[in-house]
Short mmCIF file of C-alpha atoms in Angstrom, two decimals:
data_model
loop_
_atom_site.label_atom_id
_atom_site.label_comp_id
_atom_site.label_asym_id
_atom_site.label_seq_id
_atom_site.Cartn_x
_atom_site.Cartn_y
_atom_site.Cartn_z
CA MET A 211 0.00 -0.24 0.00
CA ALA A 212 1.78 3.07 -1.03
CA THR A 213 1.99 6.08 1.84
CA LYS A 214 2.36 9.48 1.49
CA ASN A 215 5.62 11.14 2.49
CA LEU A 216 4.83 12.49 5.89
CA ALA A 217 8.09 15.47 5.98
CA LEU A 218 6.42 16.82 2.66
CA SER A 219 2.73 16.49 4.05
CA GLN A 220 4.46 18.25 7.43
CA LEU A 221 5.30 21.56 4.87
CA SER A 222 1.99 22.01 3.53
CA GLY A 223 -0.59 24.44 4.46
CA GLU A 224 0.87 27.88 4.52
CA LYS A 225 4.43 26.78 6.13
CA THR A 226 6.73 27.14 3.53
CA TYR A 227 8.12 30.34 2.52
CA THR A 228 6.26 30.58 -0.92
CA GLU A 229 3.34 29.46 0.26
CA ILE A 230 3.28 32.43 2.67
CA VAL A 231 4.41 34.94 0.19
CA PHE A 232 1.85 33.99 -2.30
CA LYS A 233 -0.83 33.56 -0.14
CA GLN A 234 -0.93 35.53 2.93
CA VAL A 235 1.12 38.47 1.34
CA TRP A 236 -0.18 38.19 -1.34
CA GLY A 237 -3.63 37.43 -0.29
CA LYS A 238 -3.30 41.30 2.40
CA VAL A 239 -1.95 43.47 -0.92
CA GLU A 240 -5.05 41.75 -3.04
CA ALA A 241 -7.69 42.93 -0.09
CA TYR A 242 -6.01 46.41 0.45
CA GLN A 243 -6.08 47.24 -3.15
CA SER A 244 -9.90 46.46 -3.45
CA ALA A 245 -10.50 48.76 -0.98
CA HIS A 246 -7.99 51.46 -2.05
CA PRO A 247 -7.90 50.73 -6.34
CA GLN A 248 -6.51 54.36 -6.32
CA GLN A 249 -3.55 53.53 -4.11
CA LYS A 250 -0.47 52.75 -5.86
CA ILE A 251 1.29 49.41 -4.84
CA PHE A 252 4.85 48.93 -4.49
CA LEU A 253 6.49 45.76 -4.73
CA MET A 254 9.58 44.81 -2.76
CA ALA A 255 8.84 41.58 -1.43
CA PHE A 256 10.05 39.32 -4.27
CA GLY A 257 13.89 39.25 -4.91
CA ASP A 258 13.12 39.48 -8.79
CA THR A 259 15.12 41.42 -10.96
CA THR A 260 13.42 43.82 -12.95
CA GLN A 261 16.13 45.11 -15.76
CA PRO A 262 17.01 43.54 -19.08
CA LEU A 263 19.24 41.11 -19.98
CA PRO A 264 22.86 43.11 -20.98
CA PRO A 265 23.21 43.23 -24.25
CA THR A 266 26.46 40.57 -24.71
CA VAL A 267 24.00 38.14 -23.42
CA VAL A 268 21.31 39.22 -25.73
CA ARG A 269 23.43 38.49 -28.58
CA ALA A 270 24.46 35.37 -27.15
CA LEU A 271 21.45 33.57 -26.38
CA VAL A 272 20.17 34.87 -30.20
CA ASP A 273 23.08 33.12 -32.03
CA ALA A 274 22.82 30.04 -29.67
CA ALA A 275 18.82 29.68 -30.56
CA ASN A 276 20.28 30.72 -34.31
CA ARG A 277 22.54 27.44 -33.88
CA LEU A 278 19.55 25.26 -33.26
CA GLY A 279 17.98 26.13 -36.02
CA ASP A 280 20.29 25.25 -38.40
CA ARG A 281 21.03 21.53 -38.71
CA GLU A 282 24.75 21.46 -39.22
CA ALA A 283 25.11 23.85 -36.33
CA TYR A 284 22.37 21.72 -33.89
CA THR A 285 23.86 20.33 -30.58
CA GLY A 286 21.86 18.17 -28.61
CA TYR A 287 22.03 17.54 -24.53
CA GLU A 288 25.29 19.04 -23.09
CA ASP A 289 27.80 17.86 -20.79
CA VAL A 290 25.50 16.68 -17.86
CA THR A 291 27.39 18.50 -15.05
CA GLY A 292 27.50 21.95 -17.67
CA ASN A 293 29.16 23.28 -20.54
CA PRO A 294 33.07 23.18 -20.21
CA GLU A 295 33.51 26.45 -21.79
CA LEU A 296 31.33 28.05 -19.13
CA ARG A 297 33.17 26.09 -16.28
CA GLN A 298 36.18 26.95 -17.34
CA ALA A 299 35.06 30.74 -17.59
CA ILE A 300 34.05 30.44 -14.26
CA CYS A 301 37.06 29.49 -13.17
CA THR A 302 39.29 31.81 -15.37
CA ASN A 303 36.91 34.93 -15.39
CA TYR A 304 35.13 34.77 -12.05
CA TYR A 305 37.69 32.80 -9.39
CA GLN A 306 40.83 33.32 -10.96
CA LYS A 307 40.82 36.99 -11.92
CA LYS A 308 38.40 38.47 -9.97
CA LEU A 309 39.33 36.62 -6.74
CA SER A 310 42.96 35.36 -6.86
CA ILE A 311 41.18 31.76 -6.36
CA GLU A 312 42.22 28.17 -7.90
CA LEU A 313 39.92 26.08 -9.27
CA GLU A 314 39.63 23.43 -11.86
CA PRO A 315 36.55 23.22 -14.02
CA SER A 316 36.22 19.54 -12.98
CA GLU A 317 35.21 21.27 -9.27
CA VAL A 318 32.29 23.13 -10.88
CA PHE A 319 28.58 22.15 -11.73
CA ILE A 320 26.31 23.99 -13.72
CA SER A 321 22.98 24.05 -12.02
CA ASP A 322 19.29 25.50 -13.20
CA GLY A 323 19.93 28.41 -10.34
CA ALA A 324 21.34 28.32 -7.09
CA GLN A 325 18.16 26.91 -4.89
CA SER A 326 17.80 23.37 -6.50
CA ALA A 327 21.94 22.93 -5.99
CA LEU A 328 21.47 24.74 -2.53
CA VAL A 329 18.55 22.18 -1.12
CA ASN A 330 19.87 19.30 -3.02
CA ILE A 331 23.36 19.10 -1.94
CA GLN A 332 22.63 17.31 1.06
CA GLU A 333 21.93 14.42 -0.66
CA LEU A 334 25.40 14.21 -0.14
CA PHE A 335 25.22 13.24 3.18
CA ASP A 336 24.31 10.46 6.12
CA LEU A 337 20.41 11.64 6.86
CA ASP A 338 21.67 11.86 10.37
CA ASN A 339 23.69 14.78 10.03
CA ARG A 340 22.69 17.33 11.72
CA VAL A 341 22.36 21.02 9.82
CA ALA A 342 22.93 24.46 11.36
CA VAL A 343 21.27 27.12 9.85
CA GLN A 344 21.06 31.45 10.69
CA ASN A 345 17.70 32.33 11.85
CA PRO A 346 16.49 34.26 10.30
CA THR A 347 17.66 33.02 7.27
CA TYR A 348 16.59 31.85 3.60
CA PRO A 349 13.59 29.62 3.91
CA SER A 350 14.66 26.96 1.66
CA PHE A 351 17.80 25.69 3.70
CA VAL A 352 15.04 25.19 6.69
CA GLU A 353 12.66 23.50 4.83
CA GLY A 354 14.98 21.37 2.78
CA THR A 355 16.38 20.16 5.68
CA LEU A 356 13.00 19.50 7.22
CA LEU A 357 12.06 17.68 4.32
CA ALA A 358 14.74 15.40 4.26
CA GLY A 359 14.16 14.53 8.53
CA ARG A 360 17.31 15.72 9.16
CA PRO A 361 18.27 17.24 12.88
CA LEU A 362 18.05 21.64 12.44
CA ILE A 363 19.73 23.72 14.69
CA ASN A 364 19.27 27.34 14.59
CA LEU A 365 22.08 29.92 15.34
CA PRO A 366 20.13 33.02 15.93
CA CYS A 367 21.78 36.44 14.29
CA HIS A 368 20.32 39.33 16.08
CA GLU A 369 20.76 43.07 16.25
CA ASN A 370 23.58 42.93 18.86
CA ASN A 371 25.99 41.20 16.58
CA ASN A 372 24.87 42.46 13.13
CA PHE A 373 22.98 39.55 12.31
CA VAL A 374 26.05 37.48 11.79
CA PRO A 375 25.76 33.94 14.67
CA LYS A 376 28.07 32.26 16.82
CA LEU A 377 29.73 29.80 16.42
CA PRO A 378 27.37 26.15 17.32
CA SER A 379 26.91 25.31 20.70
CA GLU A 380 26.63 21.74 20.31
CA LYS A 381 27.54 19.50 17.33
CA VAL A 382 26.62 19.87 14.15
CA ASP A 383 27.88 18.56 10.89
CA LEU A 384 26.31 21.12 7.96
CA ILE A 385 26.10 24.77 8.57
CA TYR A 386 24.40 26.99 5.36
CA LEU A 387 25.87 30.16 5.20
CA CYS A 388 24.76 32.37 3.59
CA PHE A 389 26.70 36.31 2.85
CA PRO A 390 25.47 38.97 2.01
CA ASN A 391 22.41 37.79 3.39
CA ASN A 392 18.95 37.29 2.54
CA PRO A 393 17.27 38.40 4.32
CA THR A 394 19.43 40.89 6.30
CA GLY A 395 21.87 42.58 3.37
CA VAL A 396 24.49 42.09 5.79
CA VAL A 397 27.90 41.22 5.28
CA ALA A 398 30.76 39.07 7.13
CA THR A 399 34.40 39.72 7.85
CA ARG A 400 36.74 37.79 7.04
CA LYS A 401 37.63 36.96 11.12
CA GLN A 402 34.10 36.03 11.14
CA LEU A 403 34.05 33.32 8.21
CA GLN A 404 37.68 32.08 9.43
CA ALA A 405 36.23 30.89 12.67
CA PHE A 406 33.76 29.13 11.23
CA VAL A 407 35.91 27.55 8.89
CA ASP A 408 38.18 26.94 11.46
CA TYR A 409 35.07 25.02 13.53
CA ALA A 410 34.04 22.92 10.53
CA ARG A 411 37.98 21.81 10.14
CA SER A 412 38.48 20.64 13.80
CA HIS A 413 35.17 19.25 13.78
CA GLN A 414 34.44 17.59 10.41
CA ALA A 415 31.89 19.71 9.52
CA VAL A 416 30.86 20.82 6.26
CA ILE A 417 29.87 24.57 5.18
CA ILE A 418 27.32 25.27 2.79
CA PHE A 419 28.42 28.71 1.55
CA ASP A 420 25.67 30.64 -0.40
CA ALA A 421 27.41 33.57 -2.09
CA VAL A 422 24.33 34.47 -4.82
CA TYR A 423 24.55 38.01 -3.53
CA SER A 424 28.86 37.94 -3.50
CA GLU A 425 29.01 40.85 -6.55
CA PHE A 426 26.91 43.34 -4.75
CA ILE A 427 29.84 43.91 -2.10
CA THR A 428 31.16 47.01 -2.02
CA LEU A 429 33.00 47.05 1.19
CA PRO A 430 37.09 46.44 1.04
CA ASN A 431 38.44 43.17 2.41
CA ILE A 432 34.88 41.49 2.84
CA PRO A 433 35.83 38.11 1.06
CA ARG A 434 33.17 37.15 -1.95
CA SER A 435 33.88 33.57 -1.72
CA ILE A 436 34.37 31.53 1.28
CA TYR A 437 37.70 30.18 -0.63
CA GLU A 438 39.87 33.34 0.01
CA VAL A 439 39.37 32.36 3.83
CA GLU A 440 42.48 29.81 4.32
CA GLY A 441 41.55 26.18 4.83
CA ALA A 442 38.35 26.45 3.24
CA LYS A 443 38.36 24.46 0.75
CA GLU A 444 38.90 21.44 3.34
CA CYS A 445 35.23 22.20 4.69
CA ALA A 446 33.33 24.20 2.26
CA ILE A 447 30.74 23.88 -0.88
CA GLU A 448 30.04 27.11 -2.52
CA ILE A 449 27.04 27.95 -4.76
CA GLY A 450 26.09 31.09 -6.92
CA SER A 451 24.23 32.12 -9.77
CA PHE A 452 23.38 34.24 -12.46
CA SER A 453 20.45 35.54 -11.36
CA LYS A 454 20.75 38.63 -9.90
CA MET A 455 24.11 39.82 -11.16
CA ALA A 456 22.79 39.26 -15.24
CA ASN A 457 19.08 39.02 -14.72
CA PHE A 458 18.08 35.84 -15.13
CA THR A 459 15.88 34.35 -12.38
CA GLY A 460 14.10 33.53 -15.88
CA LEU A 461 16.89 32.22 -17.30
CA ARG A 462 18.35 29.47 -14.24
CA VAL A 463 21.60 29.05 -14.67
CA GLY A 464 23.75 28.85 -11.33
CA TRP A 465 26.70 26.80 -10.60
CA CYS A 466 28.57 24.72 -7.09
CA ILE A 467 31.79 24.06 -6.44
CA ILE A 468 32.79 20.90 -4.66
CA PRO A 469 36.87 21.26 -4.00
CA ASP A 470 38.95 18.08 -4.37
CA ALA A 471 40.45 19.29 -0.96
CA LEU A 472 36.97 18.67 0.59
CA THR A 473 37.05 15.57 2.79
CA ILE A 474 34.71 14.21 5.49
CA LYS A 475 35.40 11.21 7.63
CA GLY A 476 36.03 8.11 5.79
CA THR A 477 36.43 9.89 2.05
CA VAL A 478 39.56 10.73 0.49
CA PRO A 479 40.37 13.81 -1.24
CA GLY A 480 38.14 14.11 -4.92
CA GLU A 481 35.87 11.50 -3.43
CA LEU A 482 32.33 14.01 -2.22
CA ASN A 483 33.16 15.57 -6.09
CA HIS A 484 32.67 12.29 -7.53
CA LEU A 485 30.03 11.54 -5.47
CA TRP A 486 28.11 14.60 -6.56
CA GLY A 487 29.07 14.22 -9.68
CA ILE A 488 26.71 10.66 -10.02
CA ARG A 489 24.20 12.00 -7.66
CA HIS A 490 23.58 14.81 -10.57
CA SER A 491 24.22 12.69 -13.50
CA ILE A 492 21.18 10.49 -11.42
CA LYS A 493 18.62 13.27 -10.85
CA PHE A 494 19.52 16.39 -13.26
CA TRP A 495 20.16 15.98 -17.19
CA GLY A 496 21.77 19.38 -17.27
CA THR A 497 21.04 23.08 -17.78
CA ALA A 498 19.50 24.53 -21.02
CA ASN A 499 22.04 25.21 -23.57
CA VAL A 500 20.73 28.25 -24.81
CA ALA A 501 20.87 29.60 -20.92
CA GLN A 502 24.37 28.26 -20.97
CA HIS A 503 25.53 30.01 -23.80
CA GLY A 504 24.04 33.49 -21.95
CA ALA A 505 25.91 32.66 -18.97
CA ILE A 506 29.30 32.54 -20.98
CA ALA A 507 28.57 35.88 -22.06
CA VAL A 508 28.16 37.11 -19.15
CA LEU A 509 31.38 36.17 -17.87
CA SER A 510 33.49 37.68 -21.11
CA GLU A 511 35.08 41.39 -20.01
CA LEU A 512 32.49 43.03 -22.17
CA GLY A 513 29.51 41.30 -20.45
CA GLN A 514 31.11 41.72 -17.05
CA SER A 515 31.00 45.35 -17.25
CA GLU A 516 27.74 45.39 -18.40
CA CYS A 517 26.41 43.15 -15.56
CA GLN A 518 28.34 45.78 -13.47
CA LYS A 519 25.98 48.61 -14.42
CA VAL A 520 23.05 46.60 -13.62
CA VAL A 521 24.06 45.42 -9.95
CA SER A 522 25.44 49.33 -9.21
CA TYR A 523 21.46 50.24 -10.22
CA TYR A 524 19.87 48.03 -7.86
CA LEU A 525 22.55 49.08 -5.11
CA GLN A 526 21.72 52.65 -5.93
CA ASN A 527 18.06 51.72 -5.87
CA ALA A 528 18.69 50.26 -2.37
CA GLY A 529 20.66 53.17 -1.12
CA LEU A 530 17.53 55.51 -1.78
CA LEU A 531 15.45 52.95 -0.69
CA ARG A 532 17.29 52.90 2.67
CA GLU A 533 18.49 56.91 2.83
CA GLY A 534 14.57 57.76 2.45
CA LEU A 535 13.74 54.89 5.04
CA GLU A 536 16.15 56.42 7.65
CA ALA A 537 14.70 59.71 6.85
CA THR A 538 11.58 59.25 8.44
CA GLY A 539 13.65 57.54 11.73
CA LEU A 540 13.36 54.61 10.97
CA LYS A 541 16.37 51.75 11.54
CA CYS A 542 17.87 49.81 8.98
CA PHE A 543 20.77 47.46 8.00
CA GLY A 544 21.71 46.39 4.49
CA GLY A 545 21.30 47.79 1.57
CA ILE A 546 25.06 48.73 1.39
CA ASN A 547 26.48 45.19 0.32
CA SER A 548 23.00 44.28 -0.83
CA PRO A 549 20.13 45.02 -3.04
CA PHE A 550 18.05 44.05 0.78
CA VAL A 551 16.62 46.40 2.92
CA TRP A 552 16.19 45.24 6.27
CA VAL A 553 14.07 47.25 8.64
CA LYS A 554 12.86 47.44 12.69
CA ALA A 555 9.72 48.19 13.30
CA PRO A 556 9.03 51.04 15.45
CA GLN A 557 7.03 51.39 18.94
CA GLY A 558 7.52 47.62 18.88
CA LEU A 559 5.64 46.45 16.50
CA SER A 560 5.88 43.08 15.51
CA SER A 561 6.32 42.14 11.65
CA TRP A 562 2.94 41.31 10.61
CA GLN A 563 1.64 44.94 11.99
CA PHE A 564 4.80 46.34 9.97
CA PHE A 565 3.86 45.00 7.30
CA ASP A 566 0.45 46.44 7.57
CA LYS A 567 0.93 49.63 8.56
CA MET A 568 3.91 50.15 5.38
CA LEU A 569 1.31 49.07 3.03
CA GLN A 570 -1.83 51.20 4.49
CA PHE A 571 0.29 54.25 5.07
CA SER A 572 2.62 54.66 2.20
CA GLY A 573 1.68 50.94 -0.11
CA ILE A 574 5.17 49.69 0.35
CA VAL A 575 4.84 45.77 -0.08
CA GLY A 576 7.54 43.52 1.80
CA VAL A 577 7.79 40.61 3.78
CA PRO A 578 7.45 40.16 7.30
CA GLY A 579 10.62 39.04 8.99
CA CYS A 580 9.21 36.29 10.96
CA VAL A 581 8.64 34.19 7.68
CA PHE A 582 12.99 33.97 7.49
CA GLY A 583 12.76 32.70 11.48
CA SER A 584 11.52 33.93 14.75
CA SER A 585 15.16 35.69 15.43
CA GLY A 586 13.43 37.55 12.77
CA GLU A 587 10.39 39.10 14.50
CA GLY A 588 10.06 43.09 14.50
CA PHE A 589 11.67 43.55 11.14
CA LEU A 590 10.50 43.67 7.67
CA ARG A 591 12.64 42.88 4.53
CA LEU A 592 12.30 45.06 1.48
CA SER A 593 14.02 44.59 -2.14
CA ALA A 594 15.78 47.06 -4.05
CA LEU A 595 15.20 45.12 -7.44
CA GLY A 596 12.67 47.31 -8.86
CA GLN A 597 12.30 50.02 -10.97
CA ARG A 598 14.11 53.31 -10.22
CA GLU A 599 11.03 55.26 -10.82
CA ASP A 600 8.92 53.16 -8.50
CA ILE A 601 11.58 53.52 -5.53
CA ASN A 602 11.78 57.32 -5.63
CA ILE A 603 7.57 57.27 -5.74
CA ALA A 604 7.74 55.47 -3.08
CA ILE A 605 9.94 57.07 -0.92
CA GLU A 606 8.14 59.76 -1.14
CA ASN A 607 5.32 58.41 0.17
CA LEU A 608 7.57 57.06 2.91
CA ARG A 609 7.00 60.80 3.92
CA CYS A 610 3.06 59.69 4.90
CA ILE A 611 4.43 57.45 7.79
CA PRO A 612 3.37 57.58 11.15
CA LEU A 613 6.31 56.85 13.55
CA LYS A 614 4.24 56.54 16.66
CA TYR A 615 1.88 53.82 15.72
CA GLU A 616 -2.23 53.43 17.65
CA LYS A 617 -1.10 49.79 18.95
#
C-alpha cells in the first residue's frame, strides 16, 4: 500500500515560504487593493529582477538559438555537469581573475539556478547529519532540511551581533551560511568567516556557502567567496548564481563548487566531488544549452562590464530606499552590500503589524521578518530589485508614515 511522504505533508498548509508569500502576503495586498483601488502598490517583497538582460547576453542567446535552428550547427545534450566552456570561464574569469582563487573546471557543476543545488546538496550526506542554519535565514535551507528529515539547529542572528551568528554551541555536521545575507543584507568579515572555517575543519563539518549576492559587495576586505578564507577548500561547498548579477531569474543558471580537497569522515580527496557527479547524473540532466551560452557571455570582459552596471543600478536603488527610510526615523540594515534592506519595526510592532502599516501608509509591500525565522520577528525585508521610478515614488510616500502608531 502506497503511503504519503509525511515530511512533505507536514510542510503543507501555508508553512513554506512560497505559500506564505503568495497566499498570506499577496492575499493582504489584494484585499487592500480591492478596498483602495486608487492606491499605488510598490512590490518590494520578491527577490525577482526587473532590468533587461545585458546586450552581450542577448546576442549570445540569439546566436545560440539560431545555431539550434541550423541542421549543421545543431547540438543536443550538453555535458551533464555543464558546458565545458562555461565551467572554465567560471574558474578563470570569475574566481581566478576577480578573486585570485584557483579552481579546476572539474570542481564546478552547473545547475538551474542556485536553489536546487542549495537544497539538494544535502543528499551528499547521511540522514543523521545535524544541520545548522542562521536564524533569520533564506527559508529553503530550513524547508529542505525538514523535508529530508535531518535534525535542525538554529544559529540566532540578532541586531546586537549585526546578524552574524556565533559558532554552534552543540555538535553540527552541516552549516548553511549566506553572505551577503538574505534577508538581512549584512556581510561577514574575513575574521568571522575564518572562525566558521576553523570550526568546520576541527569538527569535520561542512559549510554550505550561499554566495548568490557576492557581486553586490562594495566594502573593501569583505570576502566574496568562502574560498578567500584559509582552509575553506577543505571544508566548504560554495553555490553561486547568475540570477541577480545578470538578471537571469528566468533563464536559471547557477553553479556549485565541490573542491577535490573537501573531505569528511571516511572519504578521500575528490570522493565527494565524484559522488556529487553521480547524483547529478541520476537526478539532473543538465541546464538548458541556450541559457548556458548566455552565461558564458556574462563572464566575457564586456559581459561583466554590462552586468556591473546592472548590479550598480540595484545598489543605487537600495541606497535610495534605505536613505528614505532612515529619513523617517526608521532603523535599517543592509542596502549597502546587498539589494535587500532590513527594516526594524518602530514602537515594538510585530513584523505583520509593521507590514500592514507600511502597506496602509505608503503602499510598500515587503516580507515580514518572522517569515525568515523567529529571530526575524520585529523586522521587514524590502527588495530594491525594482524599477528606479517606483523606488523614487515610494520614497516620497514614506513621508506619510507616522512613527508613533496606535497599538
